[in-house]
PDB file of C-alpha atoms in Angstrom:
ATOM      1  CA  MET A   1     -50.669   5.969  45.803  1.00 48.00           C
ATOM      2  CA  PHE A   2     -49.036   2.220  46.807  1.00 44.00           C
ATOM      3  CA  ASN A   3     -51.294   0.763  44.295  1.00 49.00           C
ATOM      4  CA  ARG A   4     -50.858   3.432  41.347  1.00 49.00           C
ATOM      5  CA  MET A   5     -46.646   2.943  42.044  1.00 48.00           C
ATOM      6  CA  ALA A   6     -47.537  -1.079  41.427  1.00 46.00           C
ATOM      7  CA  SER A   7     -49.392  -0.688  38.488  1.00 49.00           C
ATOM      8  CA  GLN A   8     -47.035   1.401  37.182  1.00 47.00           C
ATOM      9  CA  ASN A   9     -44.366  -1.623  38.073  1.00 48.00           C
ATOM     10  CA  CYS A  10     -47.082  -3.642  36.515  1.00 46.00           C
ATOM     11  CA  SER A  11     -47.056  -1.797  33.096  1.00 47.00           C
ATOM     12  CA  THR A  12     -43.220  -1.121  33.234  1.00 46.00           C
ATOM     13  CA  ARG A  13     -42.506  -5.134  34.087  1.00 46.00           C
ATOM     14  CA  GLY A  14     -45.106  -5.868  31.181  1.00 46.00           C
ATOM     15  CA  GLY A  15     -44.030  -3.566  28.503  1.00 46.00           C
ATOM     16  CA  SER A  16     -40.180  -4.585  28.787  1.00 46.00           C
ATOM     17  CA  GLY A  17     -41.762  -8.528  28.552  1.00 47.00           C
ATOM     18  CA  LEU A  18     -43.225  -7.632  25.161  1.00 47.00           C
ATOM     19  CA  GLY A  19     -40.499  -5.727  24.197  1.00 49.00           C
ATOM     20  CA  ARG A  20     -37.989  -8.690  24.842  1.00 49.00           C
ATOM     21  CA  ARG A  21     -40.548 -11.158  23.346  1.00 49.00           C
ATOM     22  CA  ILE A  22     -40.655  -8.918  20.332  1.00 50.00           C
ATOM     23  CA  ALA A  23     -37.058  -8.953  19.659  1.00 47.00           C
ATOM     24  CA  SER A  24     -36.618 -12.852  20.374  1.00 48.00           C
ATOM     25  CA  VAL A  25     -39.272 -13.516  17.124  1.00 42.00           C
ATOM     26  CA  LEU A  26     -37.477 -10.984  15.339  1.00 50.00           C
ATOM     27  CA  LEU A  27     -33.766 -12.759  15.908  1.00 48.00           C
ATOM     28  CA  ILE A  28     -35.409 -16.143  15.569  1.00 48.00           C
ATOM     29  CA  GLY A  29     -36.735 -15.486  12.317  1.00 48.00           C
ATOM     30  CA  PHE A  30     -34.031 -13.466  11.621  1.00 50.00           C
ATOM     31  CA  VAL A  31     -31.976 -17.041  11.965  1.00 45.00           C
ATOM     32  CA  ALA A  32     -34.733 -19.155  10.417  1.00 46.00           C
ATOM     33  CA  ALA A  33     -34.881 -17.195   6.780  1.00 48.00           C
ATOM     34  CA  ALA A  34     -30.782 -17.013   6.764  1.00 48.00           C
ATOM     35  CA  VAL A  35     -30.816 -20.869   7.393  1.00 43.00           C
ATOM     36  CA  VAL A  36     -33.904 -21.717   4.872  1.00 40.00           C
ATOM     37  CA  SER A  37     -32.076 -19.291   2.151  1.00 46.00           C
ATOM     38  CA  LEU A  38     -28.555 -21.320   2.502  1.00 45.00           C
ATOM     39  CA  ALA A  39     -30.164 -24.765   2.782  1.00 42.00           C
ATOM     40  CA  THR A  40     -31.931 -22.768  -0.789  1.00 40.00           C
ATOM     41  CA  ASN A  41     -28.873 -22.260  -2.228  1.00 44.00           C
ATOM     42  CA  ARG A  42     -26.829 -25.373  -0.989  1.00 41.00           C
ATOM     43  CA  SER A  43     -29.455 -27.343  -2.455  1.00 38.00           C
ATOM     44  CA  THR A  44     -29.777 -26.101  -5.958  1.00 38.00           C
ATOM     45  CA  ARG A  45     -25.941 -25.480  -6.451  1.00 40.00           C
ATOM     46  CA  VAL A  46     -25.890 -28.755  -5.026  1.00 39.00           C
ATOM     47  CA  ALA A  47     -28.902 -30.943  -6.872  1.00 39.00           C
ATOM     48  CA  PRO A  48     -29.677 -28.967 -10.326  1.00 40.00           C
ATOM     49  CA  ALA A  49     -32.904 -28.723 -11.944  1.00 46.00           C
ATOM     50  CA  PRO A  50     -33.414 -32.088 -13.638  1.00 48.00           C
ATOM     51  CA  ALA A  51     -33.491 -31.701 -17.689  1.00 52.00           C
ATOM     52  CA  GLU A  52     -36.557 -31.100 -19.751  1.00 57.00           C
ATOM     53  CA  PRO A  53     -37.782 -34.252 -20.958  1.00 59.00           C
ATOM     54  CA  MET A  54     -38.131 -34.360 -24.888  1.00 58.00           C
ATOM     55  CA  SER A  55     -41.907 -34.785 -25.073  1.00 60.00           C
ATOM     56  CA  ARG A  56     -42.511 -31.406 -23.475  1.00 64.00           C
ATOM     57  CA  MET A  57     -40.155 -29.600 -26.119  1.00 63.00           C
ATOM     58  CA  THR A  58     -41.483 -27.097 -27.844  1.00 67.00           C
ATOM     59  CA  PRO A  59     -39.900 -28.243 -32.024  1.00 62.00           C
ATOM     60  CA  ARG A  60     -37.830 -25.115 -32.139  1.00 64.00           C
ATOM     61  CA  ARG A  61     -35.968 -26.478 -28.367  1.00 66.00           C
ATOM     62  CA  LEU A  62     -36.058 -30.056 -29.940  1.00 61.00           C
ATOM     63  CA  GLN A  63     -33.816 -28.633 -32.665  1.00 61.00           C
ATOM     64  CA  ALA A  64     -31.395 -26.945 -31.077  1.00 62.00           C
ATOM     65  CA  HIS A  65     -31.463 -30.436 -28.586  1.00 58.00           C
ATOM     66  CA  ALA A  66     -30.725 -32.267 -31.539  1.00 57.00           C
ATOM     67  CA  SER A  67     -28.027 -29.872 -32.976  1.00 57.00           C
ATOM     68  CA  ASP A  68     -26.729 -29.765 -29.661  1.00 59.00           C
ATOM     69  CA  ASN A  69     -25.349 -33.280 -29.412  1.00 59.00           C
ATOM     70  CA  ALA A  70     -24.763 -33.412 -32.627  1.00 52.00           C
ATOM     71  CA  VAL A  71     -21.923 -30.775 -32.422  1.00 44.00           C
ATOM     72  CA  ILE A  72     -20.311 -32.735 -28.986  1.00 49.00           C
ATOM     73  CA  GLY A  73     -21.046 -36.280 -30.593  1.00 52.00           C
ATOM     74  CA  GLY A  74     -18.393 -34.926 -33.993  1.00 52.00           C
ATOM     75  CA  ALA A  75     -16.248 -33.563 -31.390  1.00 47.00           C
ATOM     76  CA  THR A  76     -15.419 -36.369 -29.723  1.00 51.00           C
ATOM     77  CA  ALA A  77     -15.913 -39.031 -32.592  1.00 53.00           C
ATOM     78  CA  GLY A  78     -13.187 -36.431 -33.662  1.00 51.00           C
ATOM     79  CA  GLN A  79     -10.575 -36.239 -30.931  1.00 48.00           C
ATOM     80  CA  GLN A  80     -11.422 -40.505 -31.165  1.00 51.00           C
ATOM     81  CA  ALA A  81     -10.078 -40.962 -34.591  1.00 50.00           C
ATOM     82  CA  LEU A  82      -6.756 -38.410 -33.179  1.00 43.00           C
ATOM     83  CA  ALA A  83      -5.929 -39.857 -30.729  1.00 44.00           C
ATOM     84  CA  ALA A  84      -6.575 -43.674 -32.730  1.00 46.00           C
ATOM     85  CA  ALA A  85      -4.053 -42.069 -35.047  1.00 44.00           C
ATOM     86  CA  ASN A  86      -1.674 -40.716 -33.205  1.00 40.00           C
ATOM     87  CA  ILE A  87      -2.327 -37.417 -35.051  1.00 39.00           C
ATOM     88  CA  LEU A  88      -1.316 -33.860 -32.897  1.00 34.00           C
ATOM     89  CA  PRO A  89      -3.364 -30.435 -34.470  1.00 36.00           C
ATOM     90  CA  ASP A  90      -0.338 -28.288 -36.162  1.00 36.00           C
ATOM     91  CA  PHE A  91      -0.506 -25.878 -33.093  1.00 30.00           C
ATOM     92  CA  ALA A  92       0.464 -28.888 -30.958  1.00 29.00           C
ATOM     93  CA  GLN A  93       3.694 -30.463 -33.659  1.00 30.00           C
ATOM     94  CA  THR A  94       6.681 -27.963 -32.531  1.00 29.00           C
ATOM     95  CA  THR A  95       9.327 -28.426 -34.651  1.00 29.00           C
ATOM     96  CA  THR A  96      13.015 -27.245 -33.870  1.00 31.00           C
ATOM     97  CA  VAL A  97      14.926 -25.207 -36.682  1.00 32.00           C
ATOM     98  CA  SER A  98      18.358 -26.257 -36.714  1.00 32.00           C
ATOM     99  CA  VAL A  99      20.660 -23.217 -37.486  1.00 35.00           C
ATOM    100  CA  ALA A 100      22.720 -24.744 -40.615  1.00 36.00           C
ATOM    101  CA  SER A 101      26.512 -24.679 -40.624  1.00 37.00           C
ATOM    102  CA  ALA A 102      28.494 -21.765 -41.044  1.00 39.00           C
ATOM    103  CA  SER A 103      30.459 -21.190 -44.058  1.00 41.00           C
ATOM    104  CA  ALA A 104      33.417 -22.308 -41.747  1.00 44.00           C
ATOM    105  CA  PRO A 105      34.590 -25.989 -42.149  1.00 38.00           C
ATOM    106  CA  ASP A 106      35.112 -26.425 -38.481  1.00 42.00           C
ATOM    107  CA  ALA A 107      31.354 -25.101 -38.098  1.00 46.00           C
ATOM    108  CA  THR A 108      29.752 -26.822 -34.794  1.00 43.00           C
ATOM    109  CA  PRO A 109      26.096 -26.083 -34.526  1.00 44.00           C
ATOM    110  CA  ASP A 110      25.108 -24.797 -30.504  1.00 45.00           C
ATOM    111  CA  ALA A 111      21.639 -26.363 -30.019  1.00 39.00           C
ATOM    112  CA  ASP A 112      20.932 -23.599 -27.504  1.00 43.00           C
ATOM    113  CA  ALA A 113      18.180 -21.658 -29.411  1.00 46.00           C
ATOM    114  CA  THR A 114      16.696 -19.164 -27.350  1.00 47.00           C
ATOM    115  CA  HIS A 115      12.849 -18.912 -29.344  1.00 50.00           C
ATOM    116  CA  PRO A 116      13.266 -21.534 -32.045  1.00 51.00           C
ATOM    117  CA  TRP A 117       9.884 -21.172 -34.183  1.00 51.00           C
ATOM    118  CA  SER A 118       8.057 -23.897 -36.467  1.00 49.00           C
ATOM    119  CA  PRO A 119       7.387 -24.354 -40.085  1.00 46.00           C
ATOM    120  CA  HIS A 120       3.752 -24.232 -39.254  1.00 45.00           C
ATOM    121  CA  THR A 121       3.383 -20.896 -38.155  1.00 52.00           C
ATOM    122  CA  ALA A 122       4.024 -17.549 -39.849  1.00 61.00           C
ATOM    123  CA  ARG A 123       6.819 -16.154 -40.936  1.00 75.00           C
ATOM    124  CA  PRO A 124       8.819 -13.857 -39.279  1.00 85.00           C
ATOM    125  CA  ALA A 125       8.381  -9.739 -40.526  1.00 87.00           C
ATOM    126  CA  VAL A 126      12.050  -9.396 -40.123  1.00 90.00           C
ATOM    127  CA  LEU A 127      14.571 -12.547 -40.519  1.00 91.00           C
ATOM    128  CA  LEU A 128      18.425 -11.763 -40.032  1.00 92.00           C
ATOM    129  CA  PRO A 129      19.944 -15.353 -40.347  1.00 91.00           C
ATOM    130  CA  HIS A 130      23.664 -16.167 -39.128  1.00 90.00           C
ATOM    131  CA  VAL A 131      25.412 -13.122 -38.254  1.00 93.00           C
ATOM    132  CA  ARG A 132      28.786 -13.664 -37.084  1.00 94.00           C
ATOM    133  CA  SER A 133      30.649 -11.797 -34.377  1.00 93.00           C
ATOM    134  CA  GLU A 134      32.628  -9.135 -36.456  1.00 92.00           C
ATOM    135  CA  SER A 135      36.005 -10.912 -34.628  1.00 91.00           C
ATOM    136  CA  PRO A 136      36.654 -13.680 -33.202  1.00 93.00           C
ATOM    137  CA  HIS A 137      37.014 -13.907 -29.164  1.00 93.00           C
ATOM    138  CA  PRO A 138      38.591 -16.061 -26.919  1.00 92.00           C
ATOM    139  CA  THR A 139      35.123 -16.644 -24.640  1.00 92.00           C
ATOM    140  CA  ARG A 140      31.527 -17.562 -26.129  1.00 93.00           C
ATOM    141  CA  GLU A 141      30.352 -14.953 -24.149  1.00 94.00           C
ATOM    142  CA  LYS A 142      31.945 -12.559 -25.535  1.00 94.00           C
ATOM    143  CA  ALA A 143      31.483 -13.459 -28.631  1.00 94.00           C
ATOM    144  CA  LEU A 144      27.963 -13.771 -28.438  1.00 95.00           C
ATOM    145  CA  ALA A 145      27.703  -9.892 -27.078  1.00 94.00           C
ATOM    146  CA  ASP A 146      29.023  -9.042 -30.276  1.00 95.00           C
ATOM    147  CA  ALA A 147      27.341 -10.825 -32.875  1.00 95.00           C
ATOM    148  CA  VAL A 148      24.075  -9.466 -30.714  1.00 95.00           C
ATOM    149  CA  ASN A 149      25.662  -5.745 -31.329  1.00 95.00           C
ATOM    150  CA  VAL A 150      26.017  -6.483 -35.163  1.00 95.00           C
ATOM    151  CA  ALA A 151      22.598  -8.190 -35.597  1.00 95.00           C
ATOM    152  CA  ARG A 152      21.015  -5.234 -33.388  1.00 94.00           C
ATOM    153  CA  LEU A 153      22.572  -2.467 -35.849  1.00 94.00           C
ATOM    154  CA  GLN A 154      21.067  -4.640 -38.270  1.00 94.00           C
ATOM    155  CA  LEU A 155      17.502  -4.846 -37.523  1.00 94.00           C
ATOM    156  CA  ARG A 156      17.336  -0.632 -36.626  1.00 92.00           C
ATOM    157  CA  ASP A 157      18.297  -0.873 -40.829  1.00 93.00           C
ATOM    158  CA  LYS A 158      15.795  -3.996 -41.487  1.00 93.00           C
ATOM    159  CA  PHE A 159      12.956  -1.559 -39.309  1.00 92.00           C
ATOM    160  CA  ARG A 160      13.671   1.447 -40.955  1.00 91.00           C
ATOM    161  CA  ALA A 161      13.049  -0.633 -44.390  1.00 91.00           C
ATOM    162  CA  LEU A 162       9.319  -1.499 -43.365  1.00 90.00           C
ATOM    163  CA  ASP A 163       6.286   0.099 -44.758  1.00 87.00           C
ATOM    164  CA  PRO A 164       5.750   2.343 -42.506  1.00 90.00           C
ATOM    165  CA  PRO A 165       9.702   2.198 -41.602  1.00 90.00           C
ATOM    166  CA  LEU A 166      10.032   1.994 -38.162  1.00 89.00           C
ATOM    167  CA  ASP A 167      12.687   3.816 -36.606  1.00 87.00           C
ATOM    168  CA  VAL A 168      13.672   2.148 -33.265  1.00 88.00           C
ATOM    169  CA  LEU A 169      16.993   0.566 -32.181  1.00 89.00           C
ATOM    170  CA  PRO A 170      16.779  -1.975 -30.086  1.00 90.00           C
ATOM    171  CA  SER A 171      19.238  -3.036 -27.048  1.00 90.00           C
ATOM    172  CA  ALA A 172      21.497  -5.906 -26.705  1.00 92.00           C
ATOM    173  CA  ALA A 173      19.499  -7.101 -23.766  1.00 93.00           C
ATOM    174  CA  VAL A 174      16.470  -6.871 -26.346  1.00 92.00           C
ATOM    175  CA  VAL A 175      17.978  -8.488 -29.020  1.00 93.00           C
ATOM    176  CA  GLN A 176      18.823 -11.722 -26.339  1.00 92.00           C
ATOM    177  CA  THR A 177      15.903 -11.872 -24.606  1.00 92.00           C
ATOM    178  CA  GLU A 178      13.184 -11.214 -27.404  1.00 92.00           C
ATOM    179  CA  TYR A 179      14.363 -12.251 -30.720  1.00 93.00           C
ATOM    180  CA  LEU A 180      17.653 -14.662 -30.665  1.00 93.00           C
ATOM    181  CA  HIS A 181      16.291 -18.055 -32.484  1.00 91.00           C
ATOM    182  CA  GLY A 182      19.867 -19.433 -32.482  1.00 90.00           C
ATOM    183  CA  VAL A 183      23.165 -19.511 -32.009  1.00 93.00           C
ATOM    184  CA  THR A 184      26.375 -21.470 -33.558  1.00 92.00           C
ATOM    185  CA  GLU A 185      29.611 -20.976 -32.590  1.00 92.00           C
ATOM    186  CA  VAL A 186      32.544 -21.055 -35.433  1.00 92.00           C
ATOM    187  CA  GLN A 187      35.360 -22.484 -34.616  1.00 92.00           C
ATOM    188  CA  PRO A 188      38.822 -21.493 -36.370  1.00 91.00           C
ATOM    189  CA  THR A 189      40.588 -23.370 -39.192  1.00 91.00           C
ATOM    190  CA  ALA A 190      43.708 -24.718 -38.541  1.00 91.00           C
ATOM    191  CA  GLU A 191      45.181 -22.046 -41.020  1.00 91.00           C
ATOM    192  CA  ASP A 192      43.603 -19.023 -38.462  1.00 90.00           C
ATOM    193  CA  ARG A 193      45.056 -21.233 -35.449  1.00 90.00           C
ATOM    194  CA  ALA A 194      48.659 -20.813 -37.101  1.00 90.00           C
ATOM    195  CA  ALA A 195      48.394 -17.410 -38.162  1.00 90.00           C
ATOM    196  CA  TRP A 196      47.740 -16.599 -34.650  1.00 89.00           C
ATOM    197  CA  ALA A 197      50.332 -18.501 -33.493  1.00 88.00           C
ATOM    198  CA  GLU A 198      52.625 -16.765 -35.548  1.00 89.00           C
ATOM    199  CA  ALA A 199      51.858 -13.418 -34.389  1.00 88.00           C
ATOM    200  CA  LYS A 200      51.802 -14.696 -31.177  1.00 85.00           C
ATOM    201  CA  VAL A 201      47.890 -14.013 -29.749  1.00 84.00           C
ATOM    202  CA  GLY A 202      45.758 -16.657 -28.406  1.00 84.00           C
ATOM    203  CA  THR A 203      44.547 -19.185 -31.221  1.00 84.00           C
ATOM    204  CA  SER A 204      42.098 -20.710 -28.556  1.00 89.00           C
ATOM    205  CA  ARG A 205      39.527 -17.858 -29.640  1.00 91.00           C
ATOM    206  CA  LEU A 206      36.070 -18.118 -31.843  1.00 93.00           C
ATOM    207  CA  TRP A 207      33.355 -16.463 -33.348  1.00 95.00           C
ATOM    208  CA  VAL A 208      29.678 -17.039 -32.749  1.00 95.00           C
ATOM    209  CA  ASP A 209      26.599 -16.969 -35.342  1.00 95.00           C
ATOM    210  CA  VAL A 210      23.432 -15.886 -34.543  1.00 95.00           C
ATOM    211  CA  THR A 211      20.112 -16.041 -35.900  1.00 94.00           C
ATOM    212  CA  VAL A 212      17.447 -13.572 -35.364  1.00 94.00           C
ATOM    213  CA  ALA A 213      13.801 -12.735 -36.059  1.00 93.00           C
ATOM    214  CA  VAL A 214      11.011 -10.158 -35.098  1.00 93.00           C
ATOM    215  CA  SER A 215       7.068 -11.228 -35.674  1.00 91.00           C
ATOM    216  CA  ASP A 216       4.975  -8.999 -36.719  1.00 90.00           C
ATOM    217  CA  GLU A 217       3.075  -8.810 -33.543  1.00 91.00           C
ATOM    218  CA  GLN A 218       6.715  -7.806 -31.968  1.00 91.00           C
ATOM    219  CA  VAL A 219       6.951  -5.244 -34.505  1.00 91.00           C
ATOM    220  CA  ARG A 220       3.463  -4.428 -33.732  1.00 91.00           C
ATOM    221  CA  GLN A 221       4.694  -3.899 -29.613  1.00 91.00           C
ATOM    222  CA  LEU A 222       7.416  -1.843 -30.767  1.00 90.00           C
ATOM    223  CA  ARG A 223       6.189   1.141 -32.917  1.00 90.00           C
ATOM    224  CA  SER A 224       2.932   0.991 -30.430  1.00 89.00           C
ATOM    225  CA  ALA A 225       6.123   2.176 -27.413  1.00 87.00           C
ATOM    226  CA  SER A 226       7.899   4.209 -29.895  1.00 83.00           C
ATOM    227  CA  ARG A 227       4.743   6.072 -30.016  1.00 86.00           C
ATOM    228  CA  VAL A 228       4.423   6.246 -26.425  1.00 87.00           C
ATOM    229  CA  ASP A 229       7.532   7.463 -25.933  1.00 81.00           C
ATOM    230  CA  ARG A 230       7.826  10.038 -28.650  1.00 80.00           C
ATOM    231  CA  ALA A 231       4.903  11.491 -26.519  1.00 85.00           C
ATOM    232  CA  GLY A 232       6.744  11.700 -23.041  1.00 83.00           C
ATOM    233  CA  VAL A 233       9.754  13.202 -25.112  1.00 80.00           C
ATOM    234  CA  TYR A 234       7.817  15.601 -26.549  1.00 83.00           C
ATOM    235  CA  ALA A 235       5.358  16.535 -23.315  1.00 86.00           C
ATOM    236  CA  GLY A 236       9.258  16.452 -21.229  1.00 83.00           C
ATOM    237  CA  LEU A 237      10.372  18.918 -23.950  1.00 83.00           C
ATOM    238  CA  ALA A 238       6.745  21.064 -23.372  1.00 86.00           C
ATOM    239  CA  PHE A 239       7.448  21.066 -19.885  1.00 86.00           C
ATOM    240  CA  VAL A 240      11.258  22.385 -20.096  1.00 84.00           C
ATOM    241  CA  LEU A 241       9.780  25.015 -22.281  1.00 84.00           C
ATOM    242  CA  LEU A 242       7.398  26.124 -20.468  1.00 87.00           C
ATOM    243  CA  ALA A 243       9.010  25.862 -17.370  1.00 86.00           C
ATOM    244  CA  ALA A 244      11.455  28.096 -18.102  1.00 85.00           C
ATOM    245  CA  ALA A 245       9.399  30.666 -19.267  1.00 86.00           C
ATOM    246  CA  TYR A 246       7.536  30.857 -16.626  1.00 86.00           C
ATOM    247  CA  GLY A 247      10.874  30.886 -14.523  1.00 85.00           C
ATOM    248  CA  PHE A 248      11.683  34.155 -16.752  1.00 83.00           C
ATOM    249  CA  LEU A 249       8.277  36.032 -16.749  1.00 86.00           C
ATOM    250  CA  ARG A 250       8.481  35.249 -12.722  1.00 85.00           C
ATOM    251  CA  PHE A 251      11.750  37.319 -11.689  1.00 85.00           C
ATOM    252  CA  ASP A 252      11.491  39.804 -14.178  1.00 83.00           C
ATOM    253  CA  ALA A 253       8.821  40.340 -12.605  1.00 86.00           C
ATOM    254  CA  LEU A 254      10.223  40.466  -9.371  1.00 87.00           C
ATOM    255  CA  THR A 255      13.534  42.605 -10.622  1.00 84.00           C
ATOM    256  CA  ARG A 256      10.798  45.049 -12.425  1.00 83.00           C
ATOM    257  CA  GLY A 257      12.698  44.725 -15.276  1.00 80.00           C
ATOM    258  CA  TYR A 258      15.941  45.609 -14.632  1.00 83.00           C
ATOM    259  CA  LEU A 259      17.492  41.815 -15.367  1.00 81.00           C
ATOM    260  CA  THR A 260      15.302  41.314 -18.619  1.00 83.00           C
ATOM    261  CA  THR A 261      18.190  40.470 -20.325  1.00 85.00           C
ATOM    262  CA  VAL A 262      20.361  38.314 -18.175  1.00 84.00           C
ATOM    263  CA  LEU A 263      16.895  36.027 -16.918  1.00 83.00           C
ATOM    264  CA  ALA A 264      16.848  35.730 -20.916  1.00 85.00           C
ATOM    265  CA  ILE A 265      19.872  34.146 -21.545  1.00 86.00           C
ATOM    266  CA  VAL A 266      19.370  31.949 -18.070  1.00 85.00           C
ATOM    267  CA  ALA A 267      16.048  30.765 -19.330  1.00 83.00           C
ATOM    268  CA  ALA A 268      17.550  30.258 -22.759  1.00 85.00           C
ATOM    269  CA  VAL A 269      20.519  27.994 -20.902  1.00 86.00           C
ATOM    270  CA  VAL A 270      17.862  26.410 -19.191  1.00 83.00           C
ATOM    271  CA  ALA A 271      16.210  25.631 -22.116  1.00 83.00           C
ATOM    272  CA  CYS A 272      18.925  24.234 -24.060  1.00 86.00           C
ATOM    273  CA  GLY A 273      20.224  22.450 -21.092  1.00 83.00           C
ATOM    274  CA  GLY A 274      16.958  20.395 -20.396  1.00 80.00           C
ATOM    275  CA  GLY A 275      16.691  20.130 -24.185  1.00 79.00           C
ATOM    276  CA  ALA A 276      19.904  18.039 -23.887  1.00 82.00           C
ATOM    277  CA  VAL A 277      19.358  16.582 -21.468  1.00 80.00           C
ATOM    278  CA  LEU A 278      16.857  14.460 -23.036  1.00 75.00           C
ATOM    279  CA  LEU A 279      17.781  14.187 -25.891  1.00 75.00           C
ATOM    280  CA  TYR A 280      20.973  12.343 -24.011  1.00 74.00           C
ATOM    281  CA  PHE A 281      18.313  10.115 -22.446  1.00 72.00           C
ATOM    282  CA  VAL A 282      16.652   9.371 -26.116  1.00 67.00           C
ATOM    283  CA  ARG A 283      20.063   8.150 -27.212  1.00 65.00           C
ATOM    284  CA  SER A 284      21.083   6.231 -24.577  1.00 63.00           C
ATOM    285  CA  SER A 285      18.007   4.806 -24.345  1.00 60.00           C
ATOM    286  CA  GLY A 286      17.277   4.105 -28.016  1.00 55.00           C
ATOM    287  CA  ILE A 287      14.112   5.507 -28.431  1.00 55.00           C
ATOM    288  CA  GLN A 288      14.576   7.440 -32.294  1.00 50.00           C
TER     289      GLN A 288
END
C-alpha cells in the first residue's frame, strides 16, 4: 500500500514537473520568436536592401532606370535654373490688385482686402467692382455693412443671370467673409460737407465701395448647398403633411367619425401652419 502511494506521488510530481518544463520551453520559444521578429523588422527598416547592380539588370529594367534618373536630373536642373534666375512659378506669384479710386475726388483706397486675387488666376464667375453704400454713414463699419447689403442683393441678380440660373440670396456674413475682395473708403467733398453743415447734420460721414467676386468653385458649392436645402425643405413639407394626415386618421378612428369635420379642419390648420413655418425659415435663411 505504501509502495503504491509512493509510486503515485512520484508519478504526480513527475507529471507536474514535465508540464512546467513544457510550459517554460513554450514561453521561452515565444519570447525568442518575438525578439527575432522585432529585430528582423527593425533591421529591414533601418538597412534596406541594396540596389540591384546594373550588370544584373535586364534591358527593360535598364531602360526604366535610365528614364527615372533622367527625370530626376531634369527636375533638379530646372529648380537650380529657376533659383539662379530668381524666377518663381506662376502659382507662387501673388499680385495684390489695388482697388481703383472711386468717382469722388477724395476717395482713399483701403488696403484691407479680404481675399485679393491674382491676375494669373482665372476670372471669377461673378464680379461686382466698386459697389457703393446707399448713403454716407458716420462710421466705417456702418458704411461697410450698408455696402455689403447692397452687394448681396446685386449678387442675387447676377446668380439668376447664370446658365443655369442660381436662385440664392447669400447672407451678409458670407459675402463679407467669402466674397469680399476689396474695400475703398470714399470721403465726402467740401461741397458735401457744406451741405451737411447747412442742414445741421454731422459732417463726419463717408461712403464705402466694396469689390465682390465669386469663383466657379464657390458657385458649384452654392449649387450643391441649394439642392441640399431644397431637399430638406421638401422633406419637411412631406413630414408635416404626413403627420397631419396620420393625426387626422388616428383621432377620427378614436372618435368613431363623430368629429370628422372638426378633425379635418384641425389637420388643415396644422399643415398650413407647418408650411408657413418652413416658408419663414426658407426666407430668413436665404434659401430660394
